[in-house]
mmCIF file with all atom_site columns, C-alpha atoms in Angstrom:
data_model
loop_
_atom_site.group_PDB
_atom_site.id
_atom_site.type_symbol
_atom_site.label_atom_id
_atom_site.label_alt_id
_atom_site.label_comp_id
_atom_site.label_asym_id
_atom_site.label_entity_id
_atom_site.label_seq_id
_atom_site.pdbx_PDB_ins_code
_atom_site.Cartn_x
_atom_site.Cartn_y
_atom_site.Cartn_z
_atom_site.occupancy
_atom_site.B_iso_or_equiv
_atom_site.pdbx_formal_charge
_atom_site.auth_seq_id
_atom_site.auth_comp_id
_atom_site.auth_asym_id
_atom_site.auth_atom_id
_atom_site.pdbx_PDB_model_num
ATOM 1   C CA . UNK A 1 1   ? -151.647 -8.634  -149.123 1.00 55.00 ? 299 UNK A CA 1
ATOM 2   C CA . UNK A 1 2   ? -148.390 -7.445  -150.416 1.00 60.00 ? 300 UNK A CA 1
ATOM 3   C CA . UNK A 1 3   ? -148.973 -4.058  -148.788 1.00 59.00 ? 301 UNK A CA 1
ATOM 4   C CA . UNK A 1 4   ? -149.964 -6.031  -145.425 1.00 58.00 ? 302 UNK A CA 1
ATOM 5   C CA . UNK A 1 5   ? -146.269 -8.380  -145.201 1.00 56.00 ? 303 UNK A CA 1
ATOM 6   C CA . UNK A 1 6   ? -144.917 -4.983  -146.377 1.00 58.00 ? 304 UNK A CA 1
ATOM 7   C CA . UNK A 1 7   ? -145.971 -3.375  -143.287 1.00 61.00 ? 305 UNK A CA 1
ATOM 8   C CA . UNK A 1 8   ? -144.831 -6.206  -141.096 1.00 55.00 ? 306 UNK A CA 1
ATOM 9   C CA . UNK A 1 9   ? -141.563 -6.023  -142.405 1.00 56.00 ? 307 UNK A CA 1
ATOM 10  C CA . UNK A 1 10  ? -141.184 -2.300  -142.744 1.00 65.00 ? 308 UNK A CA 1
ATOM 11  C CA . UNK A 1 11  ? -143.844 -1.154  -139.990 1.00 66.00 ? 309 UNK A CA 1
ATOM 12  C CA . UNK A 1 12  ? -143.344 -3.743  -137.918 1.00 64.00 ? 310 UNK A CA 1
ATOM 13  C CA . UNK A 1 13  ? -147.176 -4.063  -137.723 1.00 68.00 ? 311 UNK A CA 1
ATOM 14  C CA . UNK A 1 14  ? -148.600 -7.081  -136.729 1.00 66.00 ? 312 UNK A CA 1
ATOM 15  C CA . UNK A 1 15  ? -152.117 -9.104  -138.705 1.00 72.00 ? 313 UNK A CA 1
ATOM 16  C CA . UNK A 1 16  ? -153.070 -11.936 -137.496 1.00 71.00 ? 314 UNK A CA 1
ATOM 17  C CA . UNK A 1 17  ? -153.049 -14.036 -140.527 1.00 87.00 ? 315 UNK A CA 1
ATOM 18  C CA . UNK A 1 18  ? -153.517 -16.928 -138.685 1.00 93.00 ? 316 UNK A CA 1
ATOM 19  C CA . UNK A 1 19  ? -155.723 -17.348 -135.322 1.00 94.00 ? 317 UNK A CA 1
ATOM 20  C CA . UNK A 1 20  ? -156.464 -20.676 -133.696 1.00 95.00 ? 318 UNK A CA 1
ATOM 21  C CA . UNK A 1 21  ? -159.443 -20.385 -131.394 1.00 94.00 ? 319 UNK A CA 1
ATOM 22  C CA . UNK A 1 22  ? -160.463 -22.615 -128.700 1.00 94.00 ? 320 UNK A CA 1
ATOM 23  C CA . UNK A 1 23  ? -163.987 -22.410 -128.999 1.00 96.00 ? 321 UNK A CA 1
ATOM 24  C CA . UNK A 1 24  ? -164.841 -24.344 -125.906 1.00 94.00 ? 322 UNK A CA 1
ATOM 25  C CA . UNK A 1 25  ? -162.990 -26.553 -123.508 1.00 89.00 ? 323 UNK A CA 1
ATOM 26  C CA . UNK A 1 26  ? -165.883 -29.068 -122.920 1.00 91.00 ? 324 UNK A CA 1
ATOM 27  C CA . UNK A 1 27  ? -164.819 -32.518 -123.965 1.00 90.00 ? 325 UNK A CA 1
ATOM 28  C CA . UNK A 1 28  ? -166.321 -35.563 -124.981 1.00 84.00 ? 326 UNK A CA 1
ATOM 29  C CA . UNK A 1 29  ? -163.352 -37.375 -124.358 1.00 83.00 ? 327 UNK A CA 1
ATOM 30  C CA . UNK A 1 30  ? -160.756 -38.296 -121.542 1.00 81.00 ? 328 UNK A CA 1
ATOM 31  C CA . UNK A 1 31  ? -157.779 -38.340 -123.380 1.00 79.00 ? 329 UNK A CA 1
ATOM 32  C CA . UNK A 1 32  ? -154.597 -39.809 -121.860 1.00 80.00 ? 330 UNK A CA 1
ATOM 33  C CA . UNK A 1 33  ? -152.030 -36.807 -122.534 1.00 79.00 ? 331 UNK A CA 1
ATOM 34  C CA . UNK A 1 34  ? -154.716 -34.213 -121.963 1.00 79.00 ? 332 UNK A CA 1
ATOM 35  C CA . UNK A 1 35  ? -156.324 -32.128 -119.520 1.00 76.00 ? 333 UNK A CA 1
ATOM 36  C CA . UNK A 1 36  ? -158.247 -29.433 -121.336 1.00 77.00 ? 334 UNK A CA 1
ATOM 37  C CA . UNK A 1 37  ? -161.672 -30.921 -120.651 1.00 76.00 ? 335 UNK A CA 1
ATOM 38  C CA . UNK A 1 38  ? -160.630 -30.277 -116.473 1.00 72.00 ? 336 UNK A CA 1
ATOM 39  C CA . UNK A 1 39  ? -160.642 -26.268 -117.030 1.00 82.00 ? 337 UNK A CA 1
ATOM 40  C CA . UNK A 1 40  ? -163.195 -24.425 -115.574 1.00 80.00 ? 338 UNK A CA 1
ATOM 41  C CA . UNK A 1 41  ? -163.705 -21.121 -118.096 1.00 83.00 ? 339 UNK A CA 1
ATOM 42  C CA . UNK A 1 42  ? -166.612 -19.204 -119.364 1.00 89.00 ? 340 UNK A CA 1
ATOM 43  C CA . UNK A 1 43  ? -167.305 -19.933 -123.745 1.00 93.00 ? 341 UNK A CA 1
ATOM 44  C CA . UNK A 1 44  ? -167.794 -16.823 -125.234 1.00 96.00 ? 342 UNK A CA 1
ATOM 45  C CA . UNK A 1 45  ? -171.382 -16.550 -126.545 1.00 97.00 ? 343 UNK A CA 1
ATOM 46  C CA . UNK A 1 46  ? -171.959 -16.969 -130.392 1.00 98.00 ? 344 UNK A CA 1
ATOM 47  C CA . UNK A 1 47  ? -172.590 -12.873 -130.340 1.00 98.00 ? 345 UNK A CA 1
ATOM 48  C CA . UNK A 1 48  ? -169.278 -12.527 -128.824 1.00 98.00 ? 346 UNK A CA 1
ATOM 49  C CA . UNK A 1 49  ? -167.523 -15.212 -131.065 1.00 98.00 ? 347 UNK A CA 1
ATOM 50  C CA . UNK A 1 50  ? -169.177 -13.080 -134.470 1.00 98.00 ? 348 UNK A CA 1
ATOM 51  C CA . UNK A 1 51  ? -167.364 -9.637  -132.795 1.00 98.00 ? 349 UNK A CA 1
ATOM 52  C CA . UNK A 1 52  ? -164.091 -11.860 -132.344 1.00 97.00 ? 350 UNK A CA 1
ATOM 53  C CA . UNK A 1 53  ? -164.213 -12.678 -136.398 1.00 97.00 ? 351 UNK A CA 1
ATOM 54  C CA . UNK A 1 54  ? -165.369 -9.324  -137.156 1.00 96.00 ? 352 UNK A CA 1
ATOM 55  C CA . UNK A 1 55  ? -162.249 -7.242  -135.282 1.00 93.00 ? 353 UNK A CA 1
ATOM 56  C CA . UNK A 1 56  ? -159.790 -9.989  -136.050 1.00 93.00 ? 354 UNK A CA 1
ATOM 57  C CA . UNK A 1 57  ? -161.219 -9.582  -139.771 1.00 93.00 ? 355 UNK A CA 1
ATOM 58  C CA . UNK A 1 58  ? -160.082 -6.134  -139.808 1.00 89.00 ? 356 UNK A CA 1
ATOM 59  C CA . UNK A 1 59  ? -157.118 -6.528  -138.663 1.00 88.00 ? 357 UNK A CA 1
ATOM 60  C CA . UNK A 1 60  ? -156.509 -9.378  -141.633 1.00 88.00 ? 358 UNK A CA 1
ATOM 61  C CA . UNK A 1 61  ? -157.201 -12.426 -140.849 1.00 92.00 ? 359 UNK A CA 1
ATOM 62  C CA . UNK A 1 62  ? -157.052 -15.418 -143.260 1.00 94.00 ? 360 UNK A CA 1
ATOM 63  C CA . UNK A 1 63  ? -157.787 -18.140 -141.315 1.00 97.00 ? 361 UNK A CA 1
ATOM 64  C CA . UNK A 1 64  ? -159.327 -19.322 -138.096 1.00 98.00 ? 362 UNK A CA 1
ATOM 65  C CA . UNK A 1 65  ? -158.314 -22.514 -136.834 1.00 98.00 ? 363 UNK A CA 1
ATOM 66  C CA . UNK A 1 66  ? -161.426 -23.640 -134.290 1.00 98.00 ? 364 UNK A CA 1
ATOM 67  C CA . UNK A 1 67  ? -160.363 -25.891 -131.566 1.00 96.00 ? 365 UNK A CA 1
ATOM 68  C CA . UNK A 1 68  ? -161.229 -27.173 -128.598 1.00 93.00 ? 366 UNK A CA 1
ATOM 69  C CA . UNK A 1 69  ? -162.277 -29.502 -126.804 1.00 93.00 ? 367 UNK A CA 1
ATOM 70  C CA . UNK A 1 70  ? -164.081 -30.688 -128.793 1.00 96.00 ? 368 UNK A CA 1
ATOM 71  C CA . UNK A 1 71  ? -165.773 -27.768 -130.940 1.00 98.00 ? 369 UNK A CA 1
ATOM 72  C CA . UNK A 1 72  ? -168.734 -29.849 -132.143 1.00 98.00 ? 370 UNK A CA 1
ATOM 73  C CA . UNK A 1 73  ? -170.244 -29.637 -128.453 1.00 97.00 ? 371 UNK A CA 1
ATOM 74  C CA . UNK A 1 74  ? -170.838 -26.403 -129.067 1.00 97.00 ? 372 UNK A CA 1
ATOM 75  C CA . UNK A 1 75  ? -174.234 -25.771 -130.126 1.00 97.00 ? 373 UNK A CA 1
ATOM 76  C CA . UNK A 1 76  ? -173.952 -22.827 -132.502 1.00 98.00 ? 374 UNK A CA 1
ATOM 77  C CA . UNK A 1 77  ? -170.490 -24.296 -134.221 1.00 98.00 ? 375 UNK A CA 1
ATOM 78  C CA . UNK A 1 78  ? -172.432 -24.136 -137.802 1.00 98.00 ? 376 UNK A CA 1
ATOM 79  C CA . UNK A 1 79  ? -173.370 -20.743 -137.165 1.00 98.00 ? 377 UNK A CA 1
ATOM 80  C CA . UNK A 1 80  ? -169.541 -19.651 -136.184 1.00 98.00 ? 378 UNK A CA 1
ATOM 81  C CA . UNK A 1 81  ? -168.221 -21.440 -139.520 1.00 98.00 ? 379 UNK A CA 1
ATOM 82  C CA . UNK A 1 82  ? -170.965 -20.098 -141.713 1.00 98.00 ? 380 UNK A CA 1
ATOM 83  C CA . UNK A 1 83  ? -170.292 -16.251 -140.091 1.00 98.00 ? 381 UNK A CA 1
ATOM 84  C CA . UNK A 1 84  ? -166.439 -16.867 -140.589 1.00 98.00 ? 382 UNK A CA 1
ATOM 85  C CA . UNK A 1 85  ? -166.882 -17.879 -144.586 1.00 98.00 ? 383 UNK A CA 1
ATOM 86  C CA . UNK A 1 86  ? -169.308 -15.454 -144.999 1.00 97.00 ? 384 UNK A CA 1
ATOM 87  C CA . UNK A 1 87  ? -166.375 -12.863 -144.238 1.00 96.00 ? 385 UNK A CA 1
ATOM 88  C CA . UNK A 1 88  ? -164.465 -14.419 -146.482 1.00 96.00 ? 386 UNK A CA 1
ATOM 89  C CA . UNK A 1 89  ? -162.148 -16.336 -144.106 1.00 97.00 ? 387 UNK A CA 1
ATOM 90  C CA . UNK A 1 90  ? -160.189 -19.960 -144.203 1.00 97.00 ? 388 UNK A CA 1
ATOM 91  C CA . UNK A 1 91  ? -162.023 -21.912 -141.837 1.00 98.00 ? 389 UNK A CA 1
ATOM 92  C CA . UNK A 1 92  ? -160.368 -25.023 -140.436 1.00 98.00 ? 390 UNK A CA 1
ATOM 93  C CA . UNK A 1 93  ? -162.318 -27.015 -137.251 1.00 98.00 ? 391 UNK A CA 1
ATOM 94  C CA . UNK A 1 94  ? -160.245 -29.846 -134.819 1.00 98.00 ? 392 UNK A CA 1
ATOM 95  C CA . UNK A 1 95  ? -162.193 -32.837 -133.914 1.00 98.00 ? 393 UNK A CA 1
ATOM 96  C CA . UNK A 1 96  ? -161.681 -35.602 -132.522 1.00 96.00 ? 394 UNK A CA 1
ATOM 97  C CA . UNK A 1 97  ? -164.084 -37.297 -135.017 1.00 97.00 ? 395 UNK A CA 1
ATOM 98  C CA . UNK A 1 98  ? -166.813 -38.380 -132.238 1.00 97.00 ? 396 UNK A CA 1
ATOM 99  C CA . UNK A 1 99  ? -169.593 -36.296 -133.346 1.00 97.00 ? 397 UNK A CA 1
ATOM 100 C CA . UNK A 1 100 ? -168.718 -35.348 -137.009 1.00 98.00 ? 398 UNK A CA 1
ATOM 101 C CA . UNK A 1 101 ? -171.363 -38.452 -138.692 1.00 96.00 ? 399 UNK A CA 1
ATOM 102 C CA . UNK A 1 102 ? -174.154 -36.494 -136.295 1.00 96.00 ? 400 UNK A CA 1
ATOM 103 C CA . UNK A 1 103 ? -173.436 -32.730 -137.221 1.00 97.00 ? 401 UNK A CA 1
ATOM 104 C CA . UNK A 1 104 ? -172.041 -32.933 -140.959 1.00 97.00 ? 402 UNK A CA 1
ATOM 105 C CA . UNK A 1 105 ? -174.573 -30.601 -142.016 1.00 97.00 ? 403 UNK A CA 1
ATOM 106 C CA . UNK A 1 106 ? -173.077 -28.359 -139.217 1.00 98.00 ? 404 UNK A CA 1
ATOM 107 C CA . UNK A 1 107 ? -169.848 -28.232 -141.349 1.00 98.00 ? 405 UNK A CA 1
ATOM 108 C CA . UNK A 1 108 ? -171.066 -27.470 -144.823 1.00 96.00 ? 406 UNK A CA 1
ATOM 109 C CA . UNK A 1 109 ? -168.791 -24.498 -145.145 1.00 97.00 ? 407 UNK A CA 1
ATOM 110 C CA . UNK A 1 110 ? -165.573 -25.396 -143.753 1.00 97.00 ? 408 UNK A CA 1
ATOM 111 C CA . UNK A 1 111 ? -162.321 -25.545 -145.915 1.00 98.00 ? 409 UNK A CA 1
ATOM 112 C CA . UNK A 1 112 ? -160.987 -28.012 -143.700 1.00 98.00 ? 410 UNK A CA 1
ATOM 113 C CA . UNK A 1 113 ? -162.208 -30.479 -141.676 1.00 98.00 ? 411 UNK A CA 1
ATOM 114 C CA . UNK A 1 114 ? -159.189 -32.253 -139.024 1.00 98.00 ? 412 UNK A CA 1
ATOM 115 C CA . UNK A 1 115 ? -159.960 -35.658 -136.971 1.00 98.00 ? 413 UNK A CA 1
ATOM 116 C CA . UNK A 1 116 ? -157.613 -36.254 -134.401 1.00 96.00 ? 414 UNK A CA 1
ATOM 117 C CA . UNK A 1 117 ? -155.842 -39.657 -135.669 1.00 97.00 ? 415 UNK A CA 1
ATOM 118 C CA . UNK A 1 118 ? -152.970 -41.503 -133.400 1.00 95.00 ? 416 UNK A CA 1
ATOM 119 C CA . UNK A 1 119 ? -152.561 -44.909 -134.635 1.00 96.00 ? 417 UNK A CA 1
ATOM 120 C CA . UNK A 1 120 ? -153.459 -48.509 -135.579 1.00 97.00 ? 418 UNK A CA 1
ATOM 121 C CA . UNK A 1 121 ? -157.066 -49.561 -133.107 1.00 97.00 ? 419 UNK A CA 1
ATOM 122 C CA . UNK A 1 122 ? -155.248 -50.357 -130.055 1.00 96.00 ? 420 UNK A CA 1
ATOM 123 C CA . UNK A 1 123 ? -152.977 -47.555 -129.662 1.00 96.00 ? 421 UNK A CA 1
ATOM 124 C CA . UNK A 1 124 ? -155.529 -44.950 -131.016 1.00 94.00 ? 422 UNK A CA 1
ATOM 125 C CA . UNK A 1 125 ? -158.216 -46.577 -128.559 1.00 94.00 ? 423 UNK A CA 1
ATOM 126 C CA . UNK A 1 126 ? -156.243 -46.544 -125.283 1.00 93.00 ? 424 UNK A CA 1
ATOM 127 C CA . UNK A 1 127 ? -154.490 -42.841 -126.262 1.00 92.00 ? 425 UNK A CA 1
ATOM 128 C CA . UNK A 1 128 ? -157.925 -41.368 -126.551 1.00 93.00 ? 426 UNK A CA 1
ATOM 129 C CA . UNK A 1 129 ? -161.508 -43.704 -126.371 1.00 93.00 ? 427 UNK A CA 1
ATOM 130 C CA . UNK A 1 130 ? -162.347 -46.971 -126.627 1.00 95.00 ? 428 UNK A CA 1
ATOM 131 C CA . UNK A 1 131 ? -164.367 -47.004 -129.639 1.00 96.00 ? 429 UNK A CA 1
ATOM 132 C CA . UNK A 1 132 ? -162.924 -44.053 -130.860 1.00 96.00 ? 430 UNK A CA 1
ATOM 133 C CA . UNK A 1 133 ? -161.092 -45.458 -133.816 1.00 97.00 ? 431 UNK A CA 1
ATOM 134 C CA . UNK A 1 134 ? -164.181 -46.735 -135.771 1.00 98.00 ? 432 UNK A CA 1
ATOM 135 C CA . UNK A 1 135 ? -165.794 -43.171 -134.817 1.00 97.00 ? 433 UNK A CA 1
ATOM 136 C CA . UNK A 1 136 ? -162.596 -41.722 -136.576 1.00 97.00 ? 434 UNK A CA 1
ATOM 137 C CA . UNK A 1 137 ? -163.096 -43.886 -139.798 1.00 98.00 ? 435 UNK A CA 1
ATOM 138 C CA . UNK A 1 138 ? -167.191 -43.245 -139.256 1.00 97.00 ? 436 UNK A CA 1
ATOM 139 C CA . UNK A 1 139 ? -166.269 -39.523 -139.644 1.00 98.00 ? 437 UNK A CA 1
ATOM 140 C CA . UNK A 1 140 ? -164.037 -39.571 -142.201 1.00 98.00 ? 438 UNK A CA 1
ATOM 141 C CA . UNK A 1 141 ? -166.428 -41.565 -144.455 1.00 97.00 ? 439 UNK A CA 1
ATOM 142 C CA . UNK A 1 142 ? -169.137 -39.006 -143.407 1.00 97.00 ? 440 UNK A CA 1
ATOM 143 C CA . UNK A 1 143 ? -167.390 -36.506 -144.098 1.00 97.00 ? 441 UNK A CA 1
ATOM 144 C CA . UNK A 1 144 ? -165.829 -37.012 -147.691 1.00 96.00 ? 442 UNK A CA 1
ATOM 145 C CA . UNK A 1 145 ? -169.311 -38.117 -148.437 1.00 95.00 ? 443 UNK A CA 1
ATOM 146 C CA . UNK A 1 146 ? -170.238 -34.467 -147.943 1.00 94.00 ? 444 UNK A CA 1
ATOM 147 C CA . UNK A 1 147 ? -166.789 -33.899 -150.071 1.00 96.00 ? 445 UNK A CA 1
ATOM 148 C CA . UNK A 1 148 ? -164.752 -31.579 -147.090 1.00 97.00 ? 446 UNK A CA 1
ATOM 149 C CA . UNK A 1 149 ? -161.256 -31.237 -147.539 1.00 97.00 ? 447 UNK A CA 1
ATOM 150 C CA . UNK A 1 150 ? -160.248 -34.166 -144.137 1.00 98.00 ? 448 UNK A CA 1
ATOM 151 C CA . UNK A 1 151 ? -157.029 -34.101 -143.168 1.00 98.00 ? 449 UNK A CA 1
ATOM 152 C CA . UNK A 1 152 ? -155.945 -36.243 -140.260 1.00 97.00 ? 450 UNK A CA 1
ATOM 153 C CA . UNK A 1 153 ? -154.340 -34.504 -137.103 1.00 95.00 ? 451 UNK A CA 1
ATOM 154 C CA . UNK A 1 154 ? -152.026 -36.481 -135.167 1.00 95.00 ? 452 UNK A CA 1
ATOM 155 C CA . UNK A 1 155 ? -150.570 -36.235 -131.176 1.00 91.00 ? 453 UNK A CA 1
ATOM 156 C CA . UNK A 1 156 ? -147.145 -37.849 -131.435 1.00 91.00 ? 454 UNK A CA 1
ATOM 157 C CA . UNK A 1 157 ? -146.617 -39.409 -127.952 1.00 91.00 ? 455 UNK A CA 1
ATOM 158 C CA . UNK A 1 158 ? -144.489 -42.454 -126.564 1.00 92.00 ? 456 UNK A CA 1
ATOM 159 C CA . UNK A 1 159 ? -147.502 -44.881 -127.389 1.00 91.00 ? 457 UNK A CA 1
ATOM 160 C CA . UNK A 1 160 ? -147.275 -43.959 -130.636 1.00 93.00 ? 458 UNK A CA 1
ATOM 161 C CA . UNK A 1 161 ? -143.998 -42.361 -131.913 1.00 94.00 ? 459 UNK A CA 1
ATOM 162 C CA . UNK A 1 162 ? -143.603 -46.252 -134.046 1.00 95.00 ? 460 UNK A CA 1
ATOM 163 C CA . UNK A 1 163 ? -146.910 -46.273 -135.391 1.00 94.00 ? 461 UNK A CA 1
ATOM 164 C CA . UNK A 1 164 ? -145.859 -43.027 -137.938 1.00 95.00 ? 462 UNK A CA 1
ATOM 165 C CA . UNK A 1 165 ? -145.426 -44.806 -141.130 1.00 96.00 ? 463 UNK A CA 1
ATOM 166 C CA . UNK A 1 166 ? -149.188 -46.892 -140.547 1.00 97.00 ? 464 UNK A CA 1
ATOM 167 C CA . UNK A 1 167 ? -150.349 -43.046 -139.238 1.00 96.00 ? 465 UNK A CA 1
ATOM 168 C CA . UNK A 1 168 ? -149.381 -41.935 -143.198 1.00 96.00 ? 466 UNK A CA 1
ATOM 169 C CA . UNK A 1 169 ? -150.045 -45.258 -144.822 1.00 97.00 ? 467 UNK A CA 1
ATOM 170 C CA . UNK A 1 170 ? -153.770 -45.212 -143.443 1.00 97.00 ? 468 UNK A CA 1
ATOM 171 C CA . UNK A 1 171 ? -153.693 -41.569 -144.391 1.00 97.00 ? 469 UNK A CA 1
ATOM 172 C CA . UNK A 1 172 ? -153.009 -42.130 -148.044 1.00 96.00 ? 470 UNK A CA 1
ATOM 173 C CA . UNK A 1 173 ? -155.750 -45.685 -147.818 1.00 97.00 ? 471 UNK A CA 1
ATOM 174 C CA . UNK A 1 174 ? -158.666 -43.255 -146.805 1.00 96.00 ? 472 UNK A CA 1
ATOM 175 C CA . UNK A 1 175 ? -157.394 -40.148 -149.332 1.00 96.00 ? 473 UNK A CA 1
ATOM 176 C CA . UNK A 1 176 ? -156.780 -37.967 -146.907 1.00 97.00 ? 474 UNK A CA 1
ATOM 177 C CA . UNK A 1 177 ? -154.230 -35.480 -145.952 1.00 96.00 ? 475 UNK A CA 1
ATOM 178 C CA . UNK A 1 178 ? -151.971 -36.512 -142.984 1.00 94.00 ? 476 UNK A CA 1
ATOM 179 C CA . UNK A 1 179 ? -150.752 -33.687 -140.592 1.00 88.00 ? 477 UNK A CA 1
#
């Protein structure tokens, strides 16, 4: 790795250390700041997703970020995490905590597992789904059950921008990491 920032400085080569992937933009969710679930594009297929990890690998990269949407609609997900470990590669997934309880042994080989947490009930219910809070909580019991690394992932909006300290406070209450 030394060699690799030594090239970026000197070289000016660029690695992708760090790659974020949507993975799909199907949605299970309506979300009030967010659009993503309205675009209309192809997924890559899980062959084309392994070729992604496999050039990206060789080119250096650490860790892959999987996004979405929300990636656990996507049928192969445990296959994509399992072919991204097996090459040795951080591998973080974004949900929004929905389908986690249903597909935790999907995630058996992530490093880190992010639910998508805005706020006490009301505010987290009416930013993204009713209902959606208790799924949150669901998932994040499911998942340090299964003992993944959970860190919560927050959208900072006006509903919410005074609901930062509970954000962190619930945070440290369920022993997780706040982001």
């Amino acid at each position: 790795t030394l060699f690799r920032f030594a090239g970026v400085y000197f070289l000016n080569k660029r690695y992708p250390l760090s790659v974020t992937f949507i993975s799909t933009y199907r949605c299970n969710f309506r979300c009030s700041y967010c659009n993503v679930w309205q675009k209309d594009v192809n997924e890559l297929t899980t062959e084309e997703v392994f070729e992604m990890i496999d050039q990206l690998s060789r080119l250096g990269l650490r860790r892959l970020g999987i996004n979405g949407g929300e990636p656990l609609l996507r049928k192969d997900i445990g296959e994509i995490i399992d072919y991204s470990r097996k090459k040795g590669i951080t591998t973080t997934l974004f949900s929004n905590g929905w389908l986690v309880k249903d597909n935790i042994n999907k995630l058996k080989n992530l490093n880190v597992l992010l639910i998508s947490f805005d706020g006490p009930k009301d505010t987290h219910d009416a930013q993204r789904q009713i209902g959606s809070y208790d799924k949150v909580l669901e998932a994040i019991e499911a998942a340090k059950s299964f003992n993944l690394d959970v860190w919560t992932n927050t959208v900072i909006s006006k509903h919410n921008v005074g609901q930062i300290g509970f954000i962190l406070d619930k945070a440290r209450e369920l022993g997780v990491k706040a982001t």
